[in-house]
Structure formats: C-alpha cells, structure tokens
Coordinates of C-alpha atoms in Angstrom, one line a residue:
M2 CA 16.9 -100.2 -10.6
Y3 CA 13.5 -99.9 -9.4
L4 CA 14.7 -95.8 -9.7
I5 CA 15.6 -95.9 -13.6
S6 CA 12.6 -97.7 -13.9
V7 CA 10.3 -94.6 -12.4
G8 CA 12.7 -91.7 -14.2
K9 CA 11.8 -94.7 -17.6
A10 CA 8.5 -95.0 -17.2
G11 CA 7.9 -90.7 -17.0
G12 CA 10.2 -89.9 -19.6
D13 CA 7.6 -92.2 -21.2
K14 CA 4.9 -90.4 -20.5
W15 CA 6.2 -87.2 -20.9
K16 CA 6.7 -88.3 -23.9
S17 CA 3.2 -88.6 -25.2
L18 CA 1.0 -86.3 -24.3
S19 CA -0.1 -83.9 -26.0
E20 CA 1.2 -80.0 -26.5
A21 CA -2.2 -78.9 -24.4
E22 CA -2.1 -81.9 -21.9
K23 CA 1.9 -80.2 -20.6
A24 CA 0.6 -75.8 -21.4
P25 CA -0.3 -76.6 -16.6
Y26 CA 2.4 -78.0 -16.2
V27 CA 4.6 -76.0 -18.6
A28 CA 3.0 -73.3 -16.9
K29 CA 3.6 -73.9 -13.2
A30 CA 7.1 -74.2 -13.7
A31 CA 7.7 -70.3 -15.9
K32 CA 6.0 -69.4 -13.0
R33 CA 7.8 -71.2 -10.4
K34 CA 11.5 -69.9 -12.2
T35 CA 10.2 -66.2 -13.1
E36 CA 9.8 -66.3 -8.4
Y37 CA 13.2 -68.1 -8.9
N38 CA 14.3 -65.8 -10.9
K39 CA 13.4 -63.4 -9.0
T40 CA 14.8 -65.0 -5.7
M41 CA 17.7 -65.3 -6.7
A42 CA 17.9 -61.9 -8.0
A43 CA 17.3 -59.9 -4.2
Y44 CA 19.9 -62.4 -2.5
N45 CA 22.9 -61.9 -5.1
K46 CA 22.4 -58.2 -4.6
K47 CA 22.3 -58.5 -0.8
Q48 CA 25.5 -61.0 -0.8
S49 CA 26.8 -57.4 -3.2
E50 CA 25.7 -56.1 -0.7
K51 CA 27.8 -57.1 2.1
K52 CA 30.9 -57.0 0.4
N53 CA 30.5 -53.6 0.2
E54 CA 29.9 -52.9 3.9
P55 CA 33.8 -53.2 6.0
E56 CA 34.7 -55.5 9.3
E57 CA 34.4 -55.0 12.1
E58 CA 36.2 -52.2 13.2
E59 CA 37.4 -55.0 16.7
D60 CA 39.1 -57.9 14.1
E61 CA 40.8 -55.3 13.0
E62 CA 42.4 -53.9 15.3
D63 CA 44.1 -57.0 16.3
G64 CA 44.1 -58.7 13.2
S65 CA 43.4 -62.2 14.0
D66 CA 39.8 -63.7 14.3
K67 CA 39.9 -64.6 18.7
S68 CA 38.4 -62.9 20.7
K69 CA 39.2 -60.8 23.7
S70 CA 38.4 -63.2 25.9
E71 CA 40.1 -66.3 24.0
V72 CA 43.1 -63.2 23.1
N73 CA 43.1 -63.5 27.3
D74 CA 43.1 -67.4 28.0
D75 CA 46.3 -67.8 26.0
D76 CA 48.2 -64.5 28.5
E77 CA 46.8 -66.0 31.3
D78 CA 48.4 -69.8 30.8
D79 CA 51.1 -68.0 29.5
E80 CA 52.0 -66.0 32.4
S81 CA 51.3 -69.6 34.8
G82 CA 54.5 -71.4 31.9
E83 CA 57.2 -68.9 33.4
E84 CA 55.7 -69.6 37.0
E85 CA 56.2 -72.9 36.9
D86 CA 59.0 -72.5 35.0
D87 CA 60.7 -69.8 37.9
D88 CA 60.0 -73.2 40.2
E89 CA 62.1 -75.5 38.8

C-alpha cells in the first residue's frame, strides 16, 4: 500500500506544478528520449548487419551445433559400446 500512496502523491504534485516549473523536467525527458532513439537506431542497424552476414563455415559443413570435440566424443562412445557387445 505504501507504493501506491507514493505514486499518488507524486502524481498530485506533478499536476499541481505550473508549465514553467515542469519545463526543466520536460526538457530533460526530451533530451533523454532523443539519446535513446539514436542509441536504438544504432543498435537496430548493428543487428540487421549481423543478420546479413554469412554464418561460419563449420556450422554449414556438418549441419549441427556441436563442436568437433563433441562430435569426436560421440564417436568414441559408439566405439566403446560396440566393443562391449563383442565381448558378450
């Protein structure tokens, strides 16, 4: 309940301010919004450039996300399993 009363008091205070008293806060908000929009534009441009770049060749060759060491580990497990079956 405390948070609600703080928010309500802040809103009432803002409404009671004149346009001249609000001006510094409005100007600061406008400046920060402009900076935010510039930052977001740069970020979105960077993200779109990443999408247009070709992926690494290694991923395209084997068609999986596994590294070569993981693939080799799987092969070793298969071989050891076959040897156990031969012993039985």
